[in-house]
């Protein structure tokens, strides 16, 4: 039963991360609305447009992530009640894949994109696109922070699985 309890704690932490993504999306949406009523120059127009689109993506992905975690909880709980050894084996394999691939991929890809975007800012491009670039930078930095928070629950749950 301890294994199921740890799984439920992990799922709860992942749902909290989904809620944080939704919260980040709401904050960006509020920022886009406030920028809409501000005296707009081309940079703030680009920032507003970029933030608006990204906030919608965050709201959709955060909601989808929460729904996915609910489905995972149901299916894995059924497996646990039918065969505890199979549950543990599946979870160890799944969590090792998550632990190995997701943080590295997200970090490397985000850092590369951030560096490219920072380089683009110094090029002679239209101010509107500079605003869009700033909004993408804000988005990526927020996602890196949320991913690092999420990674803590992945790491803790995997350690429990390997030590039990």
Coordinates of N, CA and C in Angstrom, one line a residue:
X1 N 0.8 -1.2 0.0 CA 0.0 0.0 0.0 C 0.9 1.3 0.0
X2 N 2.1 1.2 0.6 CA 2.9 2.3 0.6 C 3.3 2.8 -0.8
X3 N 3.5 1.8 -1.7 CA 3.8 2.1 -3.1 C 2.7 2.9 -3.8
X4 N 1.4 2.5 -3.5 CA 0.3 3.2 -4.1 C 0.2 4.6 -3.5
X5 N 0.5 4.7 -2.3 CA 0.4 6.0 -1.6 C 1.5 7.0 -2.2
X6 N 2.7 6.4 -2.4 CA 3.7 7.3 -3.1 C 3.4 7.6 -4.5
X7 N 2.7 6.7 -5.2 CA 2.3 7.0 -6.6 C 1.2 8.1 -6.5
X8 N 0.3 8.1 -5.6 CA -0.7 9.1 -5.5 C -0.1 10.5 -5.1
X9 N 1.0 10.4 -4.3 CA 1.7 11.7 -3.9 C 2.3 12.3 -5.2
X10 N 3.0 11.4 -6.0 CA 3.6 11.8 -7.2 C 2.6 12.4 -8.2
X11 N 1.4 11.8 -8.3 CA 0.4 12.3 -9.2 C -0.1 13.6 -8.7
X12 N -0.3 13.7 -7.4 CA -0.8 15.0 -6.9 C 0.3 16.1 -7.1
X13 N 1.5 15.8 -7.0 CA 2.6 16.8 -7.3 C 2.6 17.2 -8.8
X14 N 2.4 16.2 -9.7 CA 2.3 16.5 -11.1 C 1.1 17.3 -11.4
X15 N -0.1 17.0 -10.8 CA -1.3 17.9 -11.0 C -1.0 19.3 -10.5
X16 N -0.3 19.4 -9.4 CA 0.0 20.8 -8.9 C 0.9 21.5 -10.0
X17 N 1.8 20.8 -10.6 CA 2.6 21.4 -11.7 C 1.7 21.8 -12.8
X18 N 0.7 21.0 -13.1 CA -0.3 21.4 -14.2 C -1.0 22.6 -13.8
X19 N -1.4 22.7 -12.5 CA -2.1 23.9 -12.0 C -1.2 25.2 -12.1
X20 N 0.1 24.9 -11.8 CA 1.1 26.1 -11.9 C 1.2 26.5 -13.4
X21 N 1.2 25.6 -14.3 CA 1.2 26.0 -15.7 C 0.0 26.7 -16.1
X22 N -1.2 26.3 -15.6 CA -2.4 27.0 -15.9 C -2.3 28.4 -15.2
X23 N -1.8 28.5 -14.0 CA -1.7 29.8 -13.3 C -0.7 30.7 -14.1
X24 N 0.4 30.2 -14.6 CA 1.3 31.0 -15.4 C 0.6 31.5 -16.7
X25 N -0.3 30.6 -17.3 CA -1.0 31.0 -18.4 C -2.0 32.2 -18.1
X26 N -2.7 32.1 -17.0 CA -3.6 33.1 -16.5 C -2.8 34.4 -16.3
X27 N -1.7 34.3 -15.7 CA -0.9 35.6 -15.4 C -0.5 36.2 -16.8
X28 N -0.1 35.4 -17.7 CA 0.3 35.9 -19.0 C -0.9 36.5 -19.7
X29 N -2.0 35.9 -19.6 CA -3.3 36.4 -20.2 C -3.6 37.8 -19.6
X30 N -3.5 37.9 -18.3 CA -3.8 39.2 -17.6 C -2.8 40.2 -18.1
X31 N -1.5 39.8 -18.3 CA -0.5 40.8 -18.8 C -0.9 41.2 -20.2
X32 N -1.3 40.3 -21.0 CA -1.7 40.6 -22.4 C -2.9 41.6 -22.4
X33 N -3.9 41.4 -21.5 CA -5.0 42.3 -21.4 C -4.5 43.7 -21.0
X34 N -3.7 43.7 -19.9 CA -3.2 45.0 -19.5 C -2.4 45.7 -20.5
X35 N -1.6 45.0 -21.3 CA -0.8 45.6 -22.4 C -1.7 46.1 -23.5
X36 N -2.8 45.5 -23.6 CA -3.8 45.9 -24.7 C -4.3 47.3 -24.4
X37 N -4.4 47.7 -23.1 CA -4.9 49.0 -22.8 C -3.8 50.0 -22.5
X38 N -2.6 49.6 -22.7 CA -1.4 50.5 -22.5 C -1.2 51.2 -23.8
X39 N -0.5 52.3 -23.8 CA -0.1 53.0 -25.0 C 0.9 52.1 -25.7
X40 N 0.4 51.6 -26.9 CA 1.2 50.6 -27.6 C 2.2 51.2 -28.6
X41 N 3.4 50.7 -28.4 CA 4.4 51.0 -29.5 C 4.6 49.6 -30.1
X42 N 5.4 49.5 -31.2 CA 5.6 48.2 -31.8 C 6.1 47.1 -30.9
X43 N 7.0 47.4 -30.0 CA 7.6 46.4 -29.2 C 6.5 45.8 -28.2
X44 N 5.7 46.7 -27.6 CA 4.7 46.2 -26.7 C 3.5 45.5 -27.4
X45 N 3.3 45.9 -28.7 CA 2.3 45.2 -29.5 C 2.8 43.8 -29.7
X46 N 4.1 43.6 -30.1 CA 4.6 42.3 -30.3 C 4.6 41.5 -29.0
X47 N 4.9 42.1 -27.9 CA 4.9 41.5 -26.6 C 3.5 41.0 -26.2
X48 N 2.5 41.9 -26.4 CA 1.1 41.6 -26.2 C 0.7 40.4 -27.0
X49 N 0.9 40.5 -28.3 CA 0.5 39.4 -29.2 C 1.1 38.1 -28.9
X50 N 2.4 38.1 -28.6 CA 3.1 36.8 -28.2 C 2.6 36.3 -26.9
X51 N 2.5 37.1 -25.9 CA 2.0 36.7 -24.6 C 0.6 36.1 -24.7
X52 N -0.3 36.8 -25.5 CA -1.6 36.3 -25.7 C -1.6 34.8 -26.2
X53 N -0.9 34.6 -27.3 CA -0.9 33.3 -27.9 C -0.3 32.3 -27.0
X54 N 0.8 32.6 -26.3 CA 1.5 31.7 -25.4 C 0.6 31.4 -24.2
X55 N -0.2 32.4 -23.7 CA -1.0 32.1 -22.6 C -2.1 31.1 -22.9
X56 N -2.7 31.2 -24.1 CA -3.7 30.2 -24.6 C -3.0 28.8 -24.6
X57 N -1.8 28.7 -25.2 CA -1.1 27.4 -25.2 C -0.9 26.9 -23.8
X58 N -0.5 27.8 -22.9 CA -0.2 27.3 -21.5 C -1.5 26.8 -20.8
X59 N -2.6 27.6 -21.1 CA -3.9 27.1 -20.5 C -4.3 25.8 -21.0
X60 N -4.2 25.6 -22.3 CA -4.6 24.3 -22.9 C -3.6 23.2 -22.5
X61 N -2.3 23.4 -22.5 CA -1.4 22.3 -22.1 C -1.5 22.0 -20.7
X62 N -1.7 23.0 -19.8 CA -1.8 22.7 -18.4 C -3.0 21.9 -18.1
X63 N -4.1 22.3 -18.7 CA -5.4 21.5 -18.5 C -5.3 20.1 -19.1
X64 N -4.7 20.0 -20.2 CA -4.5 18.6 -20.8 C -3.6 17.8 -19.9
X65 N -2.5 18.4 -19.3 CA -1.6 17.7 -18.5 C -2.3 17.1 -17.2
X66 N -3.2 18.0 -16.6 CA -4.0 17.5 -15.5 C -4.9 16.4 -15.8
X67 N -5.5 16.5 -16.9 CA -6.4 15.4 -17.4 C -5.7 14.1 -17.6
X68 N -4.5 14.2 -18.2 CA -3.6 13.1 -18.4 C -3.2 12.4 -17.1
X69 N -2.9 13.2 -16.1 CA -2.5 12.7 -14.8 C -3.7 12.0 -14.1
X70 N -4.9 12.5 -14.3 CA -6.1 11.8 -13.8 C -6.3 10.4 -14.4
X71 N -6.1 10.4 -15.7 CA -6.2 9.1 -16.5 C -5.1 8.1 -16.0
X72 N -3.9 8.6 -15.9 CA -2.8 7.8 -15.4 C -3.0 7.2 -14.1
X73 N -3.6 8.0 -13.2 CA -3.9 7.6 -11.8 C -4.9 6.4 -11.9
X74 N -6.0 6.6 -12.7 CA -7.0 5.5 -12.8 C -6.4 4.2 -13.3
X75 N -5.7 4.3 -14.4 CA -5.2 3.1 -15.1 C -4.1 2.4 -14.2
X76 N -3.2 3.2 -13.6 CA -2.2 2.6 -12.8 C -2.7 2.0 -11.5
X77 N -3.7 2.6 -11.0 CA -4.3 2.1 -9.7 C -5.0 0.7 -10.0
X78 N -5.6 0.6 -11.2 CA -6.2 -0.7 -11.6 C -5.1 -1.7 -11.7
X79 N -4.0 -1.4 -12.3 CA -2.9 -2.3 -12.5 C -2.3 -2.7 -11.1
X80 N -2.2 -1.7 -10.2 CA -1.7 -2.0 -8.9 C -2.6 -3.0 -8.1
X81 N -3.9 -2.8 -8.2 CA -4.8 -3.7 -7.5 C -4.8 -5.1 -8.1
X82 N -4.5 -5.2 -9.4 CA -4.5 -6.6 -10.0 C -3.2 -7.3 -9.9
X83 N -2.1 -6.5 -10.0 CA -0.7 -7.1 -10.0 C 0.3 -6.1 -9.5
X84 N 0.7 -6.2 -8.2 CA 1.6 -5.2 -7.7 C 3.0 -5.3 -8.3
X85 N 3.5 -6.5 -8.6 CA 4.8 -6.6 -9.1 C 4.9 -6.0 -10.5
X86 N 3.8 -6.2 -11.3 CA 3.8 -5.6 -12.7 C 3.7 -4.1 -12.6
X87 N 2.9 -3.6 -11.6 CA 2.8 -2.2 -11.4 C 4.2 -1.6 -11.1
X88 N 4.9 -2.2 -10.2 CA 6.2 -1.6 -9.8 C 7.2 -1.7 -11.0
X89 N 7.2 -2.8 -11.8 CA 8.1 -2.9 -12.9 C 7.8 -1.8 -14.0
X90 N 6.5 -1.6 -14.3 CA 6.1 -0.6 -15.2 C 6.5 0.8 -14.8
X91 N 6.3 1.0 -13.5 CA 6.5 2.4 -13.0 C 8.0 2.7 -13.0
X92 N 8.8 1.7 -12.6 CA 10.3 1.9 -12.6 C 10.8 2.2 -14.0
X93 N 10.3 1.4 -15.0 CA 10.7 1.6 -16.4 C 10.2 3.0 -16.9
X94 N 9.0 3.4 -16.6 CA 8.4 4.6 -17.0 C 9.2 5.8 -16.4
X95 N 9.4 5.7 -15.1 CA 10.0 6.8 -14.4 C 11.5 7.0 -14.8
X96 N 12.2 5.9 -15.1 CA 13.6 6.0 -15.6 C 13.6 6.6 -16.9
X97 N 12.6 6.4 -17.8 CA 12.6 7.0 -19.1 C 12.3 8.5 -18.9
X98 N 11.4 8.9 -18.0 CA 11.1 10.3 -17.7 C 12.3 11.0 -17.1
X99 N 12.9 10.3 -16.2 CA 14.0 10.9 -15.5 C 15.2 11.1 -16.4
X100 N 15.4 10.2 -17.4 CA 16.5 10.3 -18.3 C 16.3 11.3 -19.4
X101 N 15.1 11.3 -20.0 CA 15.0 12.1 -21.3 C 14.4 13.4 -21.1
X102 N 13.4 13.6 -20.3 CA 12.6 14.8 -20.3 C 13.4 16.0 -19.8
X103 N 14.0 15.9 -18.6 CA 14.7 17.1 -18.1 C 15.9 17.6 -19.0
X104 N 16.6 16.6 -19.5 CA 17.8 17.0 -20.4 C 17.3 17.6 -21.7
X105 N 16.3 17.0 -22.3 CA 15.7 17.5 -23.6 C 15.2 18.9 -23.4
X106 N 14.4 19.1 -22.3 CA 13.8 20.4 -22.1 C 14.8 21.5 -21.8
X107 N 15.8 21.2 -21.0 CA 16.8 22.1 -20.6 C 17.7 22.5 -21.9
X108 N 18.1 21.5 -22.6 CA 19.0 21.8 -23.7 C 18.3 22.6 -24.8
X109 N 17.1 22.1 -25.1 CA 16.3 22.8 -26.1 C 15.9 24.2 -25.7
X110 N 15.5 24.4 -24.5 CA 15.2 25.8 -24.0 C 16.4 26.7 -24.0
X111 N 17.5 26.2 -23.5 CA 18.7 27.0 -23.5 C 19.2 27.4 -24.9
X112 N 19.1 26.5 -25.9 CA 19.5 26.8 -27.3 C 18.5 27.8 -27.8
X113 N 17.2 27.6 -27.6 CA 16.3 28.6 -28.1 C 16.4 30.0 -27.5
X114 N 16.7 30.0 -26.2 CA 16.9 31.3 -25.5 C 18.1 32.0 -26.1
X115 N 19.2 31.3 -26.3 CA 20.4 31.9 -26.9 C 20.1 32.4 -28.3
X116 N 19.4 31.7 -29.1 CA 19.1 32.1 -30.4 C 18.2 33.4 -30.4
X117 N 17.2 33.3 -29.5 CA 16.3 34.5 -29.4 C 17.1 35.7 -28.9
X118 N 18.0 35.6 -27.9 CA 18.8 36.7 -27.5 C 19.7 37.2 -28.6
X119 N 20.2 36.4 -29.4 CA 21.0 36.8 -30.6 C 20.1 37.6 -31.6
X120 N 18.9 37.1 -31.8 CA 18.0 37.8 -32.7 C 17.6 39.2 -32.2
X121 N 17.6 39.4 -30.9 CA 17.2 40.7 -30.4 C 18.3 41.8 -30.9
X122 N 19.5 41.3 -31.0 CA 20.5 42.3 -31.4 C 20.6 42.5 -32.9
X123 N 19.9 41.7 -33.7 CA 19.8 42.0 -35.1 C 18.9 43.1 -35.4
X124 N 19.0 43.7 -36.6 CA 18.2 44.8 -37.0 C 16.9 44.2 -37.5
X125 N 16.0 43.9 -36.6 CA 14.6 43.4 -37.0 C 13.6 44.4 -36.5
X126 N 12.4 44.2 -37.0 CA 11.3 45.1 -36.7 C 11.0 45.1 -35.2
X127 N 10.7 46.2 -34.5 CA 10.4 46.2 -33.1 C 9.2 45.2 -32.7
X128 N 8.3 45.1 -33.6 CA 7.2 44.2 -33.3 C 7.7 42.7 -33.0
X129 N 8.6 42.3 -33.9 CA 9.2 41.0 -33.7 C 10.1 40.9 -32.5
X130 N 10.7 42.0 -32.1 CA 11.5 42.0 -30.8 C 10.5 41.8 -29.6
X131 N 9.3 42.3 -29.7 CA 8.4 42.1 -28.6 C 7.9 40.7 -28.6
X132 N 7.7 40.1 -29.7 CA 7.3 38.7 -29.8 C 8.5 37.8 -29.2
X133 N 9.7 38.2 -29.5 CA 10.9 37.4 -29.0 C 10.9 37.5 -27.5
X134 N 10.6 38.7 -26.9 CA 10.6 38.9 -25.5 C 9.5 38.0 -24.9
X135 N 8.4 37.9 -25.5 CA 7.3 37.1 -24.9 C 7.7 35.6 -24.9
X136 N 8.4 35.2 -26.0 CA 8.9 33.8 -26.0 C 9.9 33.5 -24.9
X137 N 10.8 34.5 -24.7 CA 11.8 34.4 -23.7 C 11.1 34.3 -22.3
X138 N 10.1 35.1 -22.0 CA 9.4 35.0 -20.8 C 8.8 33.6 -20.6
X139 N 8.2 33.1 -21.7 CA 7.5 31.8 -21.7 C 8.5 30.7 -21.4
X140 N 9.7 30.7 -22.1 CA 10.6 29.7 -21.9 C 11.3 29.7 -20.5
X141 N 11.5 30.9 -20.0 CA 12.1 31.0 -18.6 C 11.1 30.4 -17.6
X142 N 9.8 30.8 -17.8 CA 8.8 30.2 -16.9 C 8.7 28.7 -17.0
X143 N 8.7 28.2 -18.2 CA 8.7 26.7 -18.3 C 9.9 26.0 -17.7
X144 N 11.1 26.6 -17.8 CA 12.2 26.0 -17.2 C 12.1 26.0 -15.7
X145 N 11.5 27.0 -15.1 CA 11.3 27.0 -13.7 C 10.3 26.0 -13.3
X146 N 9.2 25.9 -14.0 CA 8.1 24.9 -13.7 C 8.6 23.5 -13.9
X147 N 9.5 23.3 -15.0 CA 10.0 21.9 -15.2 C 11.0 21.5 -14.0
X148 N 11.7 22.5 -13.5 CA 12.6 22.1 -12.4 C 11.8 21.8 -11.2
X149 N 10.7 22.4 -11.0 CA 9.8 22.1 -9.8 C 9.2 20.7 -10.0
X150 N 8.8 20.4 -11.2 CA 8.2 19.1 -11.5 C 9.2 18.0 -11.4
X151 N 10.5 18.3 -11.8 CA 11.5 17.3 -11.7 C 11.8 16.8 -10.3
X152 N 11.5 17.6 -9.3 CA 11.7 17.2 -7.9 C 10.8 16.0 -7.6
X153 N 9.6 16.1 -8.0 CA 8.7 14.9 -7.7 C 9.0 13.7 -8.5
X154 N 9.5 13.9 -9.7 CA 9.9 12.7 -10.5 C 11.1 12.0 -9.8
X155 N 12.1 12.8 -9.4 CA 13.3 12.3 -8.8 C 12.9 11.6 -7.5
X156 N 12.1 12.2 -6.6 CA 11.7 11.6 -5.4 C 11.0 10.3 -5.6
X157 N 10.0 10.3 -6.5 CA 9.2 9.0 -6.7 C 10.1 7.9 -7.3
X158 N 11.0 8.3 -8.2 CA 11.9 7.3 -8.8 C 12.8 6.7 -7.7
X159 N 13.4 7.5 -6.8 CA 14.2 7.0 -5.7 C 13.4 6.1 -4.8
X160 N 12.2 6.4 -4.5 CA 11.3 5.5 -3.7 C 11.2 4.2 -4.4
X161 N 10.9 4.2 -5.7 CA 10.7 3.0 -6.4 C 11.9 2.1 -6.4
X162 N 13.1 2.7 -6.6 CA 14.3 2.0 -6.7 C 14.7 1.4 -5.3
X163 N 14.3 2.1 -4.3 CA 14.7 1.7 -2.9 C 13.7 0.8 -2.2
X164 N 12.6 0.6 -2.8 CA 11.6 -0.2 -2.2 C 11.6 -1.7 -2.7

